[in-house]
Each structure stands twice: as structure tokens, then as C-alpha cells.
XYZ file of C-alpha atoms in Angstrom:
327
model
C 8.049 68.748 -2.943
C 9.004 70.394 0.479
C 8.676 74.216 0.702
C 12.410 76.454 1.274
C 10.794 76.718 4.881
C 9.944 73.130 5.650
C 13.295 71.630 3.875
C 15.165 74.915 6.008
C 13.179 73.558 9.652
C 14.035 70.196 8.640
C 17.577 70.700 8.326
C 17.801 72.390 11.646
C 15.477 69.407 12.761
C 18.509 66.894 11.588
C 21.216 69.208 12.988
C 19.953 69.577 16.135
C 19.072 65.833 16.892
C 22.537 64.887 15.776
C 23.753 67.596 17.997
C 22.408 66.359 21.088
C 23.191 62.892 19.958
C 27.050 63.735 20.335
C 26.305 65.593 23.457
C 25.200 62.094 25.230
C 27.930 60.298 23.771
C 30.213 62.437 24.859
C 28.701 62.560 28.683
C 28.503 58.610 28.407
C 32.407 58.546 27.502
C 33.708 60.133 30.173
C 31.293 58.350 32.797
C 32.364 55.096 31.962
C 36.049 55.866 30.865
C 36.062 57.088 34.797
C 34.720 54.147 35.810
C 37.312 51.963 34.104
C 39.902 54.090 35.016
C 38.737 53.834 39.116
C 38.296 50.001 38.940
C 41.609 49.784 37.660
C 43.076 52.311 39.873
C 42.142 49.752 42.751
C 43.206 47.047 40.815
C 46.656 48.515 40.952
C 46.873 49.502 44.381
C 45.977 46.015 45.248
C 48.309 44.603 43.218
C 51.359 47.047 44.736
C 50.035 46.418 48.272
C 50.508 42.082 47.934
C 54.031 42.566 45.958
C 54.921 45.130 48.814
C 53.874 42.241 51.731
C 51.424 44.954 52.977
C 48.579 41.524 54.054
C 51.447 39.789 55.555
C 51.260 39.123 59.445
C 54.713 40.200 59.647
C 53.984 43.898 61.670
C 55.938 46.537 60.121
C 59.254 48.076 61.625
C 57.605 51.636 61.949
C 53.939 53.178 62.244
C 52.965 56.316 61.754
C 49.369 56.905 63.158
C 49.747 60.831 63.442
C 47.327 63.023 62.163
C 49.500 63.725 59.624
C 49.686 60.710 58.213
C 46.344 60.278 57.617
C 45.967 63.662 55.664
C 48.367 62.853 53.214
C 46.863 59.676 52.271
C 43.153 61.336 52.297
C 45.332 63.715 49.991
C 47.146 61.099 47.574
C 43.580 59.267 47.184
C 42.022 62.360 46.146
C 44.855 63.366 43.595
C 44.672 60.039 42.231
C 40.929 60.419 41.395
C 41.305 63.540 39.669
C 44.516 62.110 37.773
C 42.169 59.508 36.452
C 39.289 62.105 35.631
C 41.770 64.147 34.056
C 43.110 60.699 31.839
C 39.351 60.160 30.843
C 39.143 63.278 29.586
C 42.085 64.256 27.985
C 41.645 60.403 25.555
C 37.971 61.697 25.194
C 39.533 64.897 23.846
C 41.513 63.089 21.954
C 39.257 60.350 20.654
C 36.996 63.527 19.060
C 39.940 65.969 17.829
C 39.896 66.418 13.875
C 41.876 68.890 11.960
C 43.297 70.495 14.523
C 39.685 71.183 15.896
C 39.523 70.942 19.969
C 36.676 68.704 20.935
C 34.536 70.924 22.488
C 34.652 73.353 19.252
C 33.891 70.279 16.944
C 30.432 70.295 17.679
C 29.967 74.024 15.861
C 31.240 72.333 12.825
C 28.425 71.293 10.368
C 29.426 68.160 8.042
C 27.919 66.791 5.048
C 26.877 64.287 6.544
C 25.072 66.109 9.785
C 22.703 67.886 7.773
C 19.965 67.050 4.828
C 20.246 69.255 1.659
C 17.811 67.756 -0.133
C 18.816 67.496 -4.199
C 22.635 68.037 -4.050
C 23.451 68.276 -7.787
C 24.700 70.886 -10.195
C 27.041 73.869 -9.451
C 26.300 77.399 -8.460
C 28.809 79.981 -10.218
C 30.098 82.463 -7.385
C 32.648 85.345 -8.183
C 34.867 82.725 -11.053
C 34.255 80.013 -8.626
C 31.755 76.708 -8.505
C 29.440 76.060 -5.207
C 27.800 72.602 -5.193
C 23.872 72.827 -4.867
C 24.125 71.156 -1.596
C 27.028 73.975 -0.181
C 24.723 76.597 -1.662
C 21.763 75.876 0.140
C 23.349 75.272 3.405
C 25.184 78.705 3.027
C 22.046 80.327 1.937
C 20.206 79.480 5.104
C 23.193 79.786 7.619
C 24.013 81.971 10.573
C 26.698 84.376 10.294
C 28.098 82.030 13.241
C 27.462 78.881 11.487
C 30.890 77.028 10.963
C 30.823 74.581 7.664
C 33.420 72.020 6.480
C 34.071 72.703 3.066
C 35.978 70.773 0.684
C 37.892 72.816 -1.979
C 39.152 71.956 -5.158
C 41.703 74.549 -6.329
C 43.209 75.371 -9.820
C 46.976 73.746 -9.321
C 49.073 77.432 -10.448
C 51.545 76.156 -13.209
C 53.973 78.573 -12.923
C 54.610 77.594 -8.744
C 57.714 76.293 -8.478
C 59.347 72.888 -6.568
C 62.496 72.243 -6.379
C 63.830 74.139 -9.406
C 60.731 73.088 -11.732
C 57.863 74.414 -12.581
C 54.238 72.266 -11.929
C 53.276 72.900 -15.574
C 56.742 71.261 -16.320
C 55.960 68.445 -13.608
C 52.674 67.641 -15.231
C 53.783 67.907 -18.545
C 56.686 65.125 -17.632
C 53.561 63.185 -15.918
C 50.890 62.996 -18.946
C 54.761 61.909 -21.058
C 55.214 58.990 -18.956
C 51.429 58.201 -18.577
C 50.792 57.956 -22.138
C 54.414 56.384 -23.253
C 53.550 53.171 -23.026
C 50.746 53.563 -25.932
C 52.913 56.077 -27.833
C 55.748 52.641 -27.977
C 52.660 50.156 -29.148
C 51.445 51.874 -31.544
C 55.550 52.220 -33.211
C 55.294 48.087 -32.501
C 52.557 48.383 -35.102
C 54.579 51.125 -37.416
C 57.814 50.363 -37.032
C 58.177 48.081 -40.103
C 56.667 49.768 -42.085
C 58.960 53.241 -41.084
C 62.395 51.365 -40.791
C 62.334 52.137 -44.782
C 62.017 56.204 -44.359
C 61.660 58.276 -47.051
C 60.643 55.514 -49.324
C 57.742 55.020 -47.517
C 56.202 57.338 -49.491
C 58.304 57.963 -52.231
C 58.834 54.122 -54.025
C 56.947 51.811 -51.304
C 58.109 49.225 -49.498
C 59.248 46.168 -51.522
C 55.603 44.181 -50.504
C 53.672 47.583 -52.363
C 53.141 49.109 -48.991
C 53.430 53.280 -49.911
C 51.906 55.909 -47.375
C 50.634 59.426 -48.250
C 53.728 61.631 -47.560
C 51.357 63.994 -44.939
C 50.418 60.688 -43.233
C 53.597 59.755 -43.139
C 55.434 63.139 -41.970
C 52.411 63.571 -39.085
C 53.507 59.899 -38.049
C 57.398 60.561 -37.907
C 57.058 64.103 -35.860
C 54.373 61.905 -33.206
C 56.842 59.635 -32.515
C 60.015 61.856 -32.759
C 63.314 61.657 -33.758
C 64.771 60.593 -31.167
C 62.214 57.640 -30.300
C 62.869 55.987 -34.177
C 66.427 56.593 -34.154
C 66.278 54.283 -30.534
C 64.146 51.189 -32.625
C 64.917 51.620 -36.128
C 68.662 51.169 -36.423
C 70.560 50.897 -39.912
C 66.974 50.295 -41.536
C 66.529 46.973 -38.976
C 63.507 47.715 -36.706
C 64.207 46.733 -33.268
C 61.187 44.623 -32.299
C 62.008 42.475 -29.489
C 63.938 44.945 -27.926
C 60.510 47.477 -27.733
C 58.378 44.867 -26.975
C 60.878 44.633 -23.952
C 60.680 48.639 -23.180
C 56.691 48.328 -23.248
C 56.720 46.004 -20.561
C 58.609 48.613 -18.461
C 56.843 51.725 -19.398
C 54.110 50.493 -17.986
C 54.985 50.138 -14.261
C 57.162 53.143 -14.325
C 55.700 55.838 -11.936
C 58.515 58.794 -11.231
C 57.316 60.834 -13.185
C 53.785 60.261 -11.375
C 55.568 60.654 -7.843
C 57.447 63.815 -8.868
C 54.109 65.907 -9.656
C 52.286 64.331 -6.987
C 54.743 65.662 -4.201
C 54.618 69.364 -5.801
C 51.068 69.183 -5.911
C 51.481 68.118 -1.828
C 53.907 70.676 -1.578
C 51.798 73.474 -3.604
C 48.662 72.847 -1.569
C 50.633 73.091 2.018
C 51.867 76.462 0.962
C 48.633 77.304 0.158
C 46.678 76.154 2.784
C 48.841 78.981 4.875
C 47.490 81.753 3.349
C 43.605 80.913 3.604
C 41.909 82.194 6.891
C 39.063 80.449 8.059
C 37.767 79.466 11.842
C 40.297 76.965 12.129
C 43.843 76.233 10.273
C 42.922 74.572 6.546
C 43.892 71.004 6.119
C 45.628 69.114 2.819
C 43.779 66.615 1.542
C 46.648 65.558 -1.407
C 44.420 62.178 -2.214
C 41.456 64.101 -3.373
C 43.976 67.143 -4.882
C 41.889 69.660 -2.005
C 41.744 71.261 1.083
C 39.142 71.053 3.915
C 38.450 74.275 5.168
C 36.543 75.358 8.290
C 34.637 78.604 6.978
C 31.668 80.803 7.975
C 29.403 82.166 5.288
C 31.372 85.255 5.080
C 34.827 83.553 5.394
C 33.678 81.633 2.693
C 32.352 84.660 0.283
C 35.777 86.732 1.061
C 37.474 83.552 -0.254
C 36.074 83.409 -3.624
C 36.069 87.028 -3.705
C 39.639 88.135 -3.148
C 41.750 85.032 -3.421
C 40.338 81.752 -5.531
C 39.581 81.651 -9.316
C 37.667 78.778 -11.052
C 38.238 76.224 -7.817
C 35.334 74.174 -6.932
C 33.436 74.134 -3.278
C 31.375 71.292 -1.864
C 30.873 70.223 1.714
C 33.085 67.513 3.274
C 32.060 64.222 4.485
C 34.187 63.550 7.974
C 36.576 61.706 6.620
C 37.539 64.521 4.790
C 36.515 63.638 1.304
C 33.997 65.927 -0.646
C 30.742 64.898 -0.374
C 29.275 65.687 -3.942
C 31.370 66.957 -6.258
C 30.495 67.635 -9.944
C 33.193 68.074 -11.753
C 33.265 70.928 -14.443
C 34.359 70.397 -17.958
């Protein structure tokens, strides 16, 4: 098993080989993009110069062999090389933007997936909050300039409000429609027996069916008033007409679409008020936020503003890249 000092010189090891890796990609980009961009530069001018009759052995009307003349197209040739430098470099710039993140300030950014962290499992409590192993171990042996991409999990606030509602109330409504469906099968399986009420568990039913009345009263207040009062009608259970409702329970999703959009609307508010090196960004898919922190940002974090959230590094795509979730 590696010592904290070989795993910590291997990491750097990793981190500076992938480094310099980017760095000759990068140089290797912009040679060749300016190479493109020249070729077809001529390609162009060739092009304009046979539509325009410029090889024709027609002479033109005018020439203009002044001193002049020849500066300003020594002039336009230059400014059309550094307009197609300037292209190469700004799609380069482009090409390697994430987050919000100018290229050349992307390469202080240490991924997941840049460094080696050994063992990456179990969490590391930190002021009410959870650290991966792997995010603990590259924080531990960080410099205070270090920047890390870290993917963060936060407790959704029930009491924030959307549109009028609150997100407890949004994910209450959620978890309803979610588990309908099986709330309506199981009253396909009860409902003939609780079209007869009271005698249920009074007389029986007229095949000897008779429930306990508990079992019988913790059955009724599950289902609801309302809900038997829809299916049981005049002591006629309404079979075909739930088997019907099943079918559309389960493909309907508003509920599901509601609470997703205040969750995407809670973490944008929130991503506002978290400093880091660069601006936080929402990850609604994974129910996070990828931050851009130092070691300090980082500690301040889960010191003044976070409670019970979870912390892992990010992959690039943004996801996080080892996440153990806590029961």
C-alpha cells in the first residue's frame, strides 16, 4: 500500500502530465486551425479574383501602380492574416470554455478525472456536511491556490417558495402522484370486498367474508373518502372504470414536472449566493451544483452557509464522480 507521500507525489505526477498534455493540444490547435484558416483564405481570394475576371486578357479601364497602392494591399494582406489568427483562436477559446471558465483559466481547474485519489469511498463529516474520501484527500494535500471542481448535493429547503407553493408542498404532490397508481391496484383488489361498508366487519359479506374492524378502519382512512366514494357507488364497485384510471395514473407526470422546475428554480437562486473562483453552475439532472472552490472557499462553505449537503469532485461532464449517498 502506497505511503501519504508517494500516493501525494503521484498525484502531482498525474496532474502535471495531464497538464502539459492540454498545453500541446492546445499549441497544436491553433497551429493547424491557422493553417486551415490561411489555405482557405487563398482559396477565397482565388475564387473572388476568377468571378471578378481579374485572369482575363481583357486590360482593365484604370491602374493604379502608385506607391500607395501597393501599401494598402501589403496592409489588407496583413489584416487578413491576423483576422484569421484571431478566428483560430477565439473557436479554440471556445472549443475549451466550460462553466463560464475562460480557456486559459481552465487549466487551474483540477477534475476528478485529472487526478488519482486512490480508494475513493466513504464520507468524511465536515462542520454538518459530508466530503467524499476522494474530495478529502485532494483537499488535504492542496495549495491554498489549488482550484477544485466540486460537485454539491444540497438539502432542497422545504419551506422556499415557487410560484405561490411551497417545495415541501411540491414534493408532497410528487410522492401522491408517484405512488397513486399502486394506491388504485391495491382498491382493484379491495374494492369488493369494501363496496359492503360497515358490514364488512359487522355481519360479513354474504360469501362469509368478515374483516377485523381495525383492519378494516386502517384500510378505509389509506384509501380515503374521497377515493371510495369515486369507485364504490350505491354499494356497486366500479371495476372497469378503475382498471381504466390505472392505466392513466401511470403515465401521468405533472406533478413530477411541477417539483422538478422548483427544484431548477431553487438551485438557480441558490447558486447566486455561493462564492467560489468562478460563478457556480446548476446541474438540475443530478439535483447539484458544480462549484469551482479553493480549499478555503470550500471550508467557509460548509462553515457558514450549507447543512447536511454532500461534496464530491466532478467528473467534466459535470456529474459527481463518487458519490455515496447517506441514509
Amino acid at each position: 500500500m502506497k505511503s501519504s507521500d508517494e500516493m501525494v507525489n503521484s498525484l502531482l505526477e498525474r496532474r502535471q502530465a495531464y497538464l502539459d498534455e492540454q498545453t500541446r493540444k492546445r499549441k497544436k490547435y491553433v497551429r493547424n486551425t491557422v493553417s486551415l484558416c490561411s489555405i482557405c483564405l487563398v482559396a477565397l481570394l482565388s475564387f473572388g479574383a476568377v468571378q471578378s475576371g481579374l485572369f482575363e486578357s481583357k486590360p482593365p479601364v484604370t491602374a493604379d501602380v502608385s506607391g500607395n497602392s501597393q501599401e494598402k494591399e501589403h496592409s489588407d494582406a496583413e489584416k487578413s492574416d491576423e483576422t484569421a489568427l484571431s478566428s483560430a483562436e477565439s473557436t479554440q477559446s471556445d472549443a475549451e470554455t466550460s462553466g463560464g471558465v475562460s480557456a486559459g483559466e481552465e487549466d487551474r481547474i483540477i477534475w476528478a478525472d485529472s487526478i488519482a485519489v486512490g480508494d475513493t469511498e466513504g464520507l468524511v463529516e465536515q462542520n454538518g456536511d459530508w466530503i467524499s474520501w476522494g474530495l478529502h484527500i485532494a483537499l488535504k494535500e492542496a495549495s491554498d491556490t489549488d482550484i477544485f471542481a466540486v460537485f454539491a448535493r444540497p438539502q432542497i429547503d422545504g419551506a422556499y417558495e415557487h410560484e405561490g407553493m411551497r417545495m415541501e408542498e411540491y414534493y408532497l404532490a410528487m410522492s401522491e402522484e408517484r405512488n397513486f397508481p399502486e394506491k388504485l391496484r391495491q382498491l382493484l383488489k379491495d374494492g369488493e370486498s369494501l363496496k359492503y361498508g360497515e358490514a364488512l366487519y359487522t355481519t360479513g359479506t354474504p360469501d362469509g367474508e368478515k374483516w377485523v374492524k381495525d383492519f378494516y378502519d386502517e384500510r378505509t382512512r389509506y384509501y380515503g373518502e374521497e377515493l371510495l366514494n369515486r369507485y364504490i357507488v350505491d354499494g356497486n364497485f366500479l371495476k372497469e372504470q378503475l382498471e381504466n384510471d390505472i392505466v392513466v395514473s401511470e403515465s401521468a407526470c405533472d406533478a413530477t414536472l411541477a417539483y422538478n422546475e422548483a427544484v431548477q428554480a431553487y438551485l438557480t437562486a441558490l447558486a447566486q449566493t455561493l462564492q467560489g473562483a468562478y460563478p457556480a453552475e446548476v446541474k438540475a439532472d443530478e439535483s447539484g451544483l458544480l462549484l469551482f472552490v479553493t480549499r478555503e472557499q470550500l471550508a467557509s462553505l460548509t462553515a457558514e452557509t450549507t447543512a447536511e449537503w454532500l461534496f464530491t469532485l466532478a467528473n467534466r461532464d459535470g456529474t459527481p464522480n463518487d458519490f455515496v449517498d447517506a441514509e
